[in-house]
XYZ file of N, CA and C in Angstrom:
696
model
N 12.795 9.479 -12.737
C 11.427 9.549 -12.257
C 11.378 9.713 -10.734
N 12.222 8.973 -10.021
C 12.267 9.086 -8.569
C 12.687 10.492 -8.166
N 13.683 11.025 -8.834
C 14.147 12.368 -8.501
C 13.095 13.419 -8.828
N 12.378 13.222 -9.920
C 11.313 14.157 -10.272
C 10.224 14.149 -9.206
N 9.867 12.940 -8.720
C 8.868 12.845 -7.665
C 9.360 13.503 -6.381
N 10.639 13.297 -6.066
C 11.202 13.898 -4.860
C 11.206 15.417 -4.952
N 11.589 15.953 -6.101
C 11.580 17.409 -6.270
C 10.169 17.957 -6.107
N 9.210 17.239 -6.632
C 7.824 17.708 -6.591
C 7.236 17.617 -5.186
N 7.532 16.532 -4.490
C 6.893 16.270 -3.205
C 7.682 16.788 -2.018
N 8.972 16.981 -2.187
C 9.792 17.421 -1.072
C 10.189 16.276 -0.165
N 10.782 16.627 0.966
C 11.323 15.616 1.879
C 10.307 15.127 2.904
N 9.098 15.667 2.882
C 8.110 15.278 3.881
C 7.311 14.048 3.526
N 7.584 13.454 2.364
C 6.862 12.265 1.910
C 7.863 11.142 1.673
N 7.604 9.971 2.238
C 8.468 8.807 2.025
C 8.170 8.201 0.657
N 9.216 7.905 -0.086
C 9.057 7.311 -1.408
C 9.416 5.834 -1.386
N 8.596 5.031 -2.041
C 8.833 3.596 -2.168
C 8.742 3.209 -3.636
N 9.453 2.155 -4.011
C 9.396 1.626 -5.371
C 8.886 0.189 -5.307
N 7.905 -0.134 -6.132
C 7.381 -1.503 -6.215
C 7.559 -1.993 -7.654
N 8.527 -2.873 -7.862
C 8.756 -3.436 -9.199
C 7.762 -4.546 -9.529
N 7.092 -5.053 -8.511
C 6.045 -6.053 -8.739
C 6.555 -7.255 -9.543
N 7.791 -7.696 -9.220
C 8.400 -8.906 -9.793
C 8.710 -8.800 -11.285
N 8.845 -7.597 -11.806
C 8.926 -7.459 -13.266
C 10.343 -7.529 -13.833
N 11.370 -7.604 -12.992
C 12.743 -7.569 -13.488
C 13.409 -8.942 -13.367
N 14.327 -9.213 -14.297
C 15.160 -10.401 -14.113
C 16.286 -10.035 -13.148
N 16.989 -11.024 -12.578
C 17.970 -10.727 -11.540
C 19.067 -9.749 -11.959
N 19.499 -9.824 -13.201
C 20.583 -8.938 -13.653
C 20.111 -7.491 -13.708
N 18.994 -7.251 -14.374
C 18.511 -5.873 -14.480
C 17.995 -5.364 -13.133
N 17.507 -6.262 -12.286
C 17.056 -5.841 -10.962
C 18.220 -5.339 -10.123
N 19.327 -6.053 -10.154
C 20.498 -5.615 -9.400
C 21.007 -4.283 -9.925
N 21.056 -4.157 -11.236
C 21.518 -2.905 -11.832
C 20.574 -1.745 -11.484
N 19.284 -1.986 -11.621
C 18.312 -0.931 -11.338
C 18.270 -0.535 -9.877
N 18.344 -1.509 -8.986
C 18.292 -1.208 -7.552
C 19.542 -0.467 -7.088
N 20.702 -0.850 -7.630
C 21.932 -0.152 -7.258
C 21.917 1.290 -7.763
N 21.269 1.523 -8.887
C 21.171 2.891 -9.417
C 20.354 3.789 -8.489
N 19.565 3.199 -7.626
C 18.727 3.965 -6.698
C 19.359 4.094 -5.317
N 20.602 3.663 -5.168
C 21.247 3.612 -3.859
C 21.199 4.941 -3.101
N 21.355 6.038 -3.787
C 21.476 7.335 -3.114
C 20.187 8.139 -3.125
N 19.064 7.478 -3.407
C 17.794 8.201 -3.502
C 17.002 8.214 -2.198
N 17.498 7.528 -1.178
C 16.849 7.571 0.130
C 15.430 7.027 0.143
N 15.232 5.874 -0.495
C 13.898 5.286 -0.569
C 13.534 4.580 0.740
N 12.243 4.566 1.045
C 11.764 3.829 2.219
C 11.946 2.331 2.006
N 11.714 1.869 0.772
C 11.997 0.497 0.404
C 11.914 0.317 -1.103
N 12.468 -0.803 -1.575
C 12.267 -1.296 -2.933
C 11.575 -2.651 -2.784
N 10.431 -2.787 -3.434
C 9.597 -3.962 -3.212
C 9.624 -4.908 -4.411
N 9.784 -6.196 -4.114
C 9.705 -7.289 -5.093
C 10.426 -6.966 -6.409
N 11.735 -6.790 -6.361
C 12.462 -6.484 -7.604
C 12.526 -7.670 -8.569
N 12.440 -8.894 -8.039
C 12.480 -10.091 -8.889
C 11.280 -10.983 -8.537
N 11.174 -12.103 -9.224
C 10.068 -13.035 -8.964
C 9.991 -13.379 -7.478
N 8.775 -13.473 -6.972
C 8.570 -13.654 -5.536
C 9.232 -14.913 -4.991
N 9.362 -15.946 -5.815
C 9.950 -17.199 -5.333
C 11.452 -17.295 -5.602
N 12.038 -16.236 -6.122
C 13.480 -16.232 -6.388
C 14.208 -15.696 -5.159
N 14.256 -16.504 -4.119
C 14.868 -16.073 -2.870
C 16.364 -15.808 -3.035
N 17.040 -16.653 -3.782
C 18.489 -16.485 -3.948
C 18.805 -15.178 -4.656
N 18.065 -14.884 -5.715
C 18.305 -13.647 -6.449
C 17.999 -12.425 -5.619
N 16.919 -12.479 -4.861
C 16.543 -11.340 -4.024
C 17.546 -11.144 -2.891
N 18.068 -12.235 -2.342
C 19.070 -12.135 -1.283
C 20.334 -11.457 -1.784
N 20.730 -11.769 -3.019
C 21.919 -11.114 -3.584
C 21.692 -9.613 -3.733
N 20.502 -9.232 -4.147
C 20.185 -7.807 -4.287
C 20.176 -7.127 -2.921
N 19.530 -7.764 -1.951
C 19.448 -7.183 -0.611
C 20.831 -6.954 -0.014
N 21.760 -7.855 -0.297
C 23.115 -7.727 0.241
C 23.925 -6.662 -0.477
N 23.518 -6.301 -1.699
C 24.348 -5.432 -2.528
C 23.891 -3.981 -2.576
N 22.662 -3.691 -2.140
C 22.138 -2.332 -2.312
C 21.931 -1.650 -0.958
N 21.786 -0.324 -1.020
C 21.640 0.458 0.207
C 20.194 0.547 0.688
N 19.256 0.666 -0.234
C 17.861 0.807 0.163
C 17.310 -0.522 0.671
N 16.432 -0.514 1.655
C 15.845 -1.764 2.163
C 15.036 -2.476 1.077
N 15.132 -3.791 1.062
C 14.339 -4.614 0.146
C 13.129 -5.154 0.902
N 11.969 -5.006 0.292
C 10.703 -5.417 0.894
C 10.064 -6.517 0.047
N 9.744 -7.647 0.659
C 8.949 -8.675 -0.021
C 7.992 -9.281 1.004
N 7.130 -10.183 0.565
C 6.302 -10.911 1.507
C 4.849 -11.065 1.139
N 4.335 -10.240 0.240
C 2.910 -10.331 -0.061
C 2.534 -11.654 -0.719
N 3.538 -12.370 -1.222
C 3.278 -13.668 -1.860
C 3.745 -14.859 -1.019
N 4.122 -14.631 0.224
C 4.463 -15.754 1.093
C 3.246 -16.666 1.238
N 3.438 -17.947 0.963
C 2.373 -18.939 1.099
C 2.497 -19.625 2.455
N 2.223 -18.876 3.492
C 2.301 -19.416 4.835
C 3.545 -18.945 5.585
N 3.523 -19.021 6.915
C 4.646 -18.565 7.741
C 5.954 -19.292 7.458
N 5.891 -20.553 7.006
C 7.128 -21.284 6.743
C 7.955 -20.629 5.642
N 7.292 -20.071 4.651
C 8.029 -19.370 3.593
C 8.684 -18.107 4.138
N 7.999 -17.428 5.029
C 8.602 -16.240 5.638
C 9.800 -16.620 6.497
N 9.679 -17.718 7.240
C 10.798 -18.192 8.041
C 11.997 -18.497 7.159
N 11.763 -19.170 6.024
C 12.854 -19.479 5.104
C 13.479 -18.208 4.550
N 12.649 -17.231 4.196
C 13.164 -15.969 3.658
C 14.025 -15.238 4.685
N 13.622 -15.275 5.941
C 14.418 -14.638 7.000
C 15.743 -15.354 7.167
N 15.704 -16.686 7.174
C 16.941 -17.455 7.345
C 17.918 -17.216 6.207
N 17.396 -17.037 4.987
C 18.251 -16.833 3.825
C 18.548 -15.362 3.565
N 18.110 -14.497 4.470
C 18.382 -13.057 4.386
C 17.938 -12.484 3.039
N 16.710 -12.841 2.689
C 16.162 -12.445 1.401
C 15.725 -10.984 1.394
N 15.288 -10.455 2.543
C 14.737 -9.111 2.581
C 15.132 -8.417 3.871
N 14.958 -7.106 3.861
C 15.185 -6.295 5.057
C 13.876 -6.007 5.780
N 12.780 -6.027 5.019
C 11.454 -5.698 5.534
C 10.462 -6.749 5.053
N 9.447 -7.020 5.859
C 8.463 -8.042 5.508
C 7.082 -7.421 5.329
N 6.322 -7.971 4.372
C 4.955 -7.511 4.129
C 4.072 -8.707 3.777
N 3.711 -9.523 4.750
C 2.848 -10.668 4.452
C 1.416 -10.230 4.158
N 0.741 -11.004 3.330
C -0.660 -10.795 3.010
C -1.497 -11.671 3.934
N -2.500 -11.086 4.572
C -3.258 -11.820 5.583
C -3.961 -13.053 5.024
N -4.336 -13.024 3.757
C -4.969 -14.195 3.156
C -3.948 -15.284 2.853
N -2.883 -14.899 2.151
C -1.920 -15.896 1.684
C -1.062 -16.461 2.809
N -0.881 -15.696 3.873
C -0.040 -16.172 4.974
C -0.812 -17.124 5.885
N -2.071 -17.406 5.543
C -2.950 -18.343 6.251
C -3.756 -17.673 7.361
N -4.260 -16.489 7.071
C -5.227 -15.863 7.961
C -4.650 -15.273 9.230
N -5.524 -15.096 10.211
C -5.134 -14.445 11.456
C -4.008 -15.204 12.144
N -4.140 -16.521 12.227
C -3.095 -17.317 12.871
C -1.765 -17.167 12.149
N -1.818 -17.170 10.815
C -0.595 -17.001 10.039
C 0.045 -15.646 10.242
N -0.771 -14.594 10.315
C -0.228 -13.252 10.552
C 0.428 -13.176 11.924
N -0.204 -13.769 12.922
C 0.386 -13.750 14.265
C 1.693 -14.529 14.301
N 1.751 -15.649 13.584
C 3.013 -16.390 13.473
C 4.069 -15.544 12.765
N 3.654 -14.884 11.673
C 4.584 -14.025 10.942
C 5.072 -12.875 11.819
N 4.160 -12.333 12.619
C 4.520 -11.250 13.541
C 5.584 -11.703 14.528
N 5.435 -12.925 15.038
C 6.432 -13.460 15.972
C 7.774 -13.663 15.278
N 7.744 -14.128 14.027
C 8.986 -14.301 13.268
C 9.682 -12.967 13.045
N 8.899 -11.955 12.660
C 9.475 -10.632 12.422
C 10.069 -10.065 13.705
N 9.362 -10.247 14.809
C 9.867 -9.739 16.082
C 11.170 -10.430 16.478
N 11.241 -11.744 16.271
C 12.462 -12.486 16.603
C 13.648 -12.029 15.771
N 13.367 -11.647 14.524
C 14.430 -11.201 13.623
C 14.698 -9.708 13.731
N 13.884 -9.006 14.520
C 14.029 -7.558 14.602
C 13.703 -6.875 13.288
N 12.755 -7.437 12.549
C 12.436 -6.970 11.197
C 11.114 -6.211 11.173
N 11.100 -4.975 10.681
C 9.832 -4.261 10.538
C 8.879 -5.015 9.611
N 7.606 -5.045 9.998
C 6.610 -5.787 9.226
C 5.418 -4.896 8.900
N 5.056 -4.853 7.625
C 3.910 -4.087 7.152
C 2.809 -5.043 6.703
N 1.643 -4.476 6.419
C 0.527 -5.285 5.934
C 0.393 -5.129 4.427
N -0.351 -6.051 3.814
C -0.637 -5.979 2.383
C -2.149 -5.993 2.181
N -2.692 -4.820 1.802
C -4.120 -4.674 1.537
C -4.958 -5.152 2.739
N -6.226 -5.522 2.488
C -7.129 -6.004 3.542
C -7.056 -5.102 4.766
N -7.213 -3.807 4.519
C -6.900 -2.818 5.550
C -7.761 -2.971 6.797
N -9.022 -3.392 6.634
C -9.894 -3.490 7.805
C -9.374 -4.517 8.806
N -8.941 -5.676 8.292
C -8.397 -6.705 9.181
C -6.966 -6.379 9.591
N -6.190 -5.874 8.635
C -4.768 -5.642 8.903
C -4.540 -4.563 9.951
N -5.434 -3.589 10.034
C -5.284 -2.550 11.051
C -5.290 -3.160 12.446
N -6.141 -4.162 12.656
C -6.187 -4.837 13.953
C -4.957 -5.720 14.155
N -4.583 -6.446 13.088
C -3.474 -7.388 13.216
C -2.147 -6.677 13.456
N -1.957 -5.516 12.854
C -0.715 -4.787 13.090
C -0.613 -4.277 14.523
N -1.757 -4.082 15.155
C -1.717 -3.674 16.560
C -1.137 -4.772 17.444
N -1.158 -6.007 16.951
C -0.572 -7.134 17.689
C 0.801 -7.500 17.143
N 1.387 -6.614 16.332
C 2.685 -6.868 15.706
C 3.740 -5.985 16.365
N 4.674 -6.547 17.115
C 5.660 -5.725 17.830
C 6.496 -4.836 16.916
N 6.758 -5.286 15.693
C 7.596 -4.497 14.778
C 6.752 -3.850 13.672
N 5.494 -3.515 13.980
C 4.584 -2.933 12.988
C 5.206 -1.724 12.309
N 5.046 -1.667 10.988
C 5.698 -0.647 10.193
C 4.664 0.188 9.440
N 4.183 -0.295 8.288
C 3.207 0.446 7.490
C 1.933 -0.383 7.295
N 0.789 0.307 7.398
C -0.508 -0.279 7.066
C -0.851 0.148 5.650
N -0.932 -0.829 4.732
C -1.197 -0.513 3.333
C -2.700 -0.385 3.088
N -3.073 0.692 2.425
C -4.470 0.928 2.068
C -4.553 1.104 0.559
N -5.111 0.127 -0.141
C -5.261 0.205 -1.592
C -6.522 0.995 -1.920
N -6.338 2.107 -2.580
C -7.435 3.034 -2.846
C -8.217 2.595 -4.083
N -8.959 1.509 -3.951
C -9.672 0.942 -5.089
C -10.765 1.883 -5.591
N -11.432 2.568 -4.678
C -12.562 3.423 -5.070
C -12.152 4.865 -5.307
N -10.855 5.138 -5.260
C -10.405 6.514 -5.336
C -10.804 7.255 -6.595
N -10.764 6.559 -7.735
C -11.100 7.236 -8.983
C -12.552 7.697 -8.984
N -13.435 6.890 -8.410
C -14.829 7.298 -8.315
C -14.996 8.447 -7.329
N -14.294 8.358 -6.222
C -14.465 9.361 -5.184
C -13.879 10.702 -5.567
N -12.948 10.720 -6.529
C -12.370 11.987 -6.946
C -13.177 12.672 -8.038
N -14.256 12.065 -8.492
C -15.088 12.705 -9.492
C -15.676 13.984 -8.920
N -15.646 15.054 -9.737
C -16.244 16.305 -9.306
C -17.759 16.159 -9.361
N -18.396 16.172 -8.206
C -19.843 16.024 -8.152
C -20.344 16.637 -6.867
N -21.574 17.069 -6.886
C -22.170 17.630 -5.684
C -22.573 16.498 -4.761
N -21.934 16.410 -3.615
C -22.195 15.309 -2.696
C -23.662 15.303 -2.293
N -24.250 16.472 -2.163
C -25.639 16.544 -1.708
C -26.597 15.885 -2.684
N -26.185 15.739 -3.936
C -27.070 15.169 -4.938
C -26.905 13.670 -5.077
N -25.920 13.102 -4.367
C -25.656 11.678 -4.478
C -25.916 10.999 -3.143
N -26.353 9.772 -3.200
C -26.717 9.060 -1.981
C -26.092 7.686 -1.975
N -26.124 7.020 -0.830
C -25.490 5.714 -0.700
C -26.138 4.693 -1.620
N -25.293 3.787 -2.129
C -25.763 2.783 -3.080
C -26.889 1.924 -2.511
N -26.726 1.462 -1.296
C -27.702 0.536 -0.732
C -28.912 1.258 -0.162
N -28.678 2.405 0.466
C -29.754 3.069 1.176
C -30.330 4.248 0.396
N -29.969 4.387 -0.863
C -30.408 5.529 -1.650
C -31.888 5.492 -1.976
N -32.414 6.625 -2.460
C -33.841 6.679 -2.788
C -34.161 5.814 -3.988
N -35.355 5.262 -4.010
C -35.804 4.509 -5.162
C -36.218 5.474 -6.256
N -36.215 4.966 -7.483
C -36.577 5.819 -8.613
C -37.964 6.402 -8.420
N -38.908 5.582 -7.900
C -40.266 6.087 -7.774
C -40.384 7.117 -6.651
N -39.354 7.180 -5.773
C -39.353 8.238 -4.769
C -39.042 9.586 -5.400
N -38.264 9.544 -6.481
C -37.870 10.781 -7.149
C -38.749 11.082 -8.355
N -39.282 10.050 -8.955
C -40.100 10.214 -10.154
C -41.420 9.469 -9.954
N -42.468 10.163 -9.569
C -43.759 9.494 -9.333
C -44.174 8.683 -10.551
N -44.643 7.478 -10.287
C -45.099 6.625 -11.365
C -44.100 5.561 -11.757
N -42.840 5.772 -11.430
C -41.835 4.757 -11.746
C -42.022 3.555 -10.834
N -41.873 2.349 -11.380
C -42.194 1.137 -10.623
C -40.967 0.461 -10.044
N -39.810 0.643 -10.653
C -38.633 -0.127 -10.246
C -37.663 0.757 -9.472
N -37.003 0.134 -8.500
C -35.980 0.873 -7.760
C -34.663 0.799 -8.505
N -33.889 1.851 -8.384
C -32.588 1.883 -9.046
C -31.603 2.593 -8.135
N -30.635 1.875 -7.600
C -29.660 2.533 -6.724
C -28.781 3.480 -7.516
N -28.273 4.494 -6.859
C -27.391 5.449 -7.514
C -26.032 5.406 -6.842
N -25.045 6.001 -7.488
C -23.656 5.889 -7.036
C -23.420 6.737 -5.798
N -22.634 6.180 -4.902
C -22.298 6.895 -3.679
C -20.984 7.643 -3.866
N -20.965 8.896 -3.471
C -19.736 9.691 -3.467
C -19.301 9.844 -2.024
N -18.244 9.126 -1.650
C -17.843 9.118 -0.250
C -17.325 10.462 0.204
N -17.764 10.895 1.341
C -17.295 12.159 1.898
C -16.648 11.931 3.256
N -16.230 10.697 3.506
C -15.704 10.342 4.818
C -14.218 10.582 4.943
N -13.463 9.513 5.232
C -12.043 9.667 5.552
C -11.150 9.340 4.381
N -11.693 9.334 3.164
C -10.880 8.969 2.004
C -9.660 9.867 1.887
N -8.522 9.251 1.685
C -7.318 10.001 1.395
C -6.593 10.542 2.607
N -7.125 10.364 3.792
C -6.459 10.916 4.954
C -5.335 9.999 5.408
N -4.289 10.598 5.919
C -3.192 9.826 6.489
C -3.342 9.824 7.995
N -3.182 8.673 8.599
C -3.365 8.545 10.042
C -2.162 7.851 10.659
N -1.920 8.159 11.893
C -0.949 7.413 12.687
C -1.751 6.552 13.646
N -1.655 5.226 13.523
C -2.535 4.327 14.248
C -1.712 3.321 15.031
N -1.779 3.395 16.321
C -1.185 2.348 17.155
C 0.282 2.086 16.893
N 1.050 3.096 16.537
C 2.485 2.929 16.374
C 2.946 2.579 14.984
N 2.025 2.442 14.016
C 2.449 2.205 12.643
C 1.861 3.294 11.744
N 2.254 3.287 10.484
C 1.889 4.354 9.575
C 0.998 3.825 8.463
N 0.180 4.713 7.916
C -0.738 4.344 6.842
C -0.112 4.636 5.494
N 0.034 3.598 4.674
C 0.507 3.742 3.301
C -0.710 3.745 2.387
N -1.024 4.906 1.844
C -2.211 5.070 0.999
C -1.791 4.924 -0.460
N -2.257 3.877 -1.128
C -1.895 3.623 -2.520
C -3.078 3.948 -3.409
N -2.895 4.893 -4.311
C -3.962 5.264 -5.224
C -3.812 4.565 -6.558
N -4.914 4.442 -7.265
C -4.911 3.862 -8.598
C -5.214 4.972 -9.596
N -4.529 4.981 -10.713
C -4.806 6.001 -11.717
C -3.533 6.638 -12.229
N -3.684 7.725 -12.920
C -2.570 8.402 -13.566
C -1.593 8.936 -12.528
N -0.294 8.839 -12.831
C 0.733 9.246 -11.877
C 0.583 10.708 -11.467
N 0.243 11.568 -12.410
C 0.106 12.986 -12.095
C -1.005 13.210 -11.074
N -2.106 12.481 -11.237
C -3.209 12.611 -10.285
C -2.785 12.163 -8.897
N -1.960 11.102 -8.833
C -1.515 10.611 -7.533
C -0.558 11.591 -6.873
N 0.304 12.239 -7.642
C 1.206 13.239 -7.074
C 0.402 14.406 -6.512
N -0.612 14.834 -7.246
C -1.468 15.914 -6.758
C -2.164 15.518 -5.464
N -2.589 14.243 -5.373
C -3.245 13.779 -4.157
C -2.277 13.783 -2.986
N -1.046 13.326 -3.204
C -0.038 13.338 -2.141
C 0.245 14.768 -1.707
N 0.354 15.680 -2.683
C 0.590 17.079 -2.350
C -0.552 17.635 -1.504
N -1.767 17.251 -1.855
C -2.924 17.730 -1.102
C -2.876 17.230 0.334
N -2.529 15.946 0.494
C -2.440 15.385 1.836
C -1.313 16.031 2.627
N -0.191 16.274 1.960
C 0.964 16.852 2.648
C 0.659 18.256 3.145
N -0.279 18.929 2.487
C -0.629 20.282 2.884
C -1.627 20.356 4.015
N -2.201 19.224 4.408
C -3.180 19.220 5.478
C -2.512 19.307 6.841
N -3.267 19.736 7.797
C -2.781 19.767 9.168
C -3.291 18.531 9.886
N -2.388 17.619 10.189
C -2.758 16.377 10.870
C -2.169 16.370 12.269
N -2.580 15.403 13.044
C -2.010 15.225 14.365
C -0.572 14.742 14.278
N 0.104 14.731 15.400
C 1.506 14.337 15.423
C 1.719 12.899 14.992
N 2.903 12.644 14.428
C 3.289 11.288 14.093
C 2.888 10.814 12.715
N 2.188 11.626 11.940
C 1.742 11.194 10.637
C 2.883 11.192 9.639
N 2.979 10.127 8.862
C 3.942 10.078 7.758
C 3.179 9.757 6.496
N 3.557 10.393 5.405
C 2.946 10.136 4.113
C 3.943 9.396 3.235
N 3.416 8.567 2.354
C 4.282 7.806 1.460
C 3.685 7.754 0.064
N 4.576 7.710 -0.919
C 4.163 7.506 -2.298
C 4.839 6.248 -2.800
N 4.063 5.314 -3.335
C 4.605 4.053 -3.832
C 4.236 3.908 -5.287
N 5.223 3.565 -6.114
C 4.952 3.403 -7.545
C 5.734 2.271 -8.128
């Protein structure tokens, strides 16, 4: 599957694998080693998030960087993971790491260890926090509304949910207001280079649709420094 994605997307898109804690330590080690020569940007959470010993063994044995951190319950867990050499890359979640103060503490830990640090979701806050992260790596953007925004529809016929016309504005005599669905025409799907880190755009939906979206983005003309990534 990784090779098929690489053939389809070419070398201009960084590929990442997210196992989302679904493997036991034995199959995780076997699976991660099988990917040694695929040139992945990272392999994320190959085993249970709290299995530091198992993840450390994998990190020591494979070529691709191991990424964990979205489940760190505070900076102390990240400090322990760094000391035990559990991962090569860190991705704390701004909520679970204890908010802004926790992210700044995590940023200092990553900087001390010389470890690249990415964000996990919460893109509006994380974009600011990564600007204060010396080893900022990737800004993750979870495309929750992507399936709606990719619907084929005439944008001119759709209006914002909150500010849209009331039913009686369109149909005289109607008494109740009814908001209609908004079709975003803004910056959805664009890849940006922001303050020294990169935007990781994660789409939801069928794999084929996501590959087509990555291909579409890769074909655009962007400013310098933009990197695209596909994570699955």
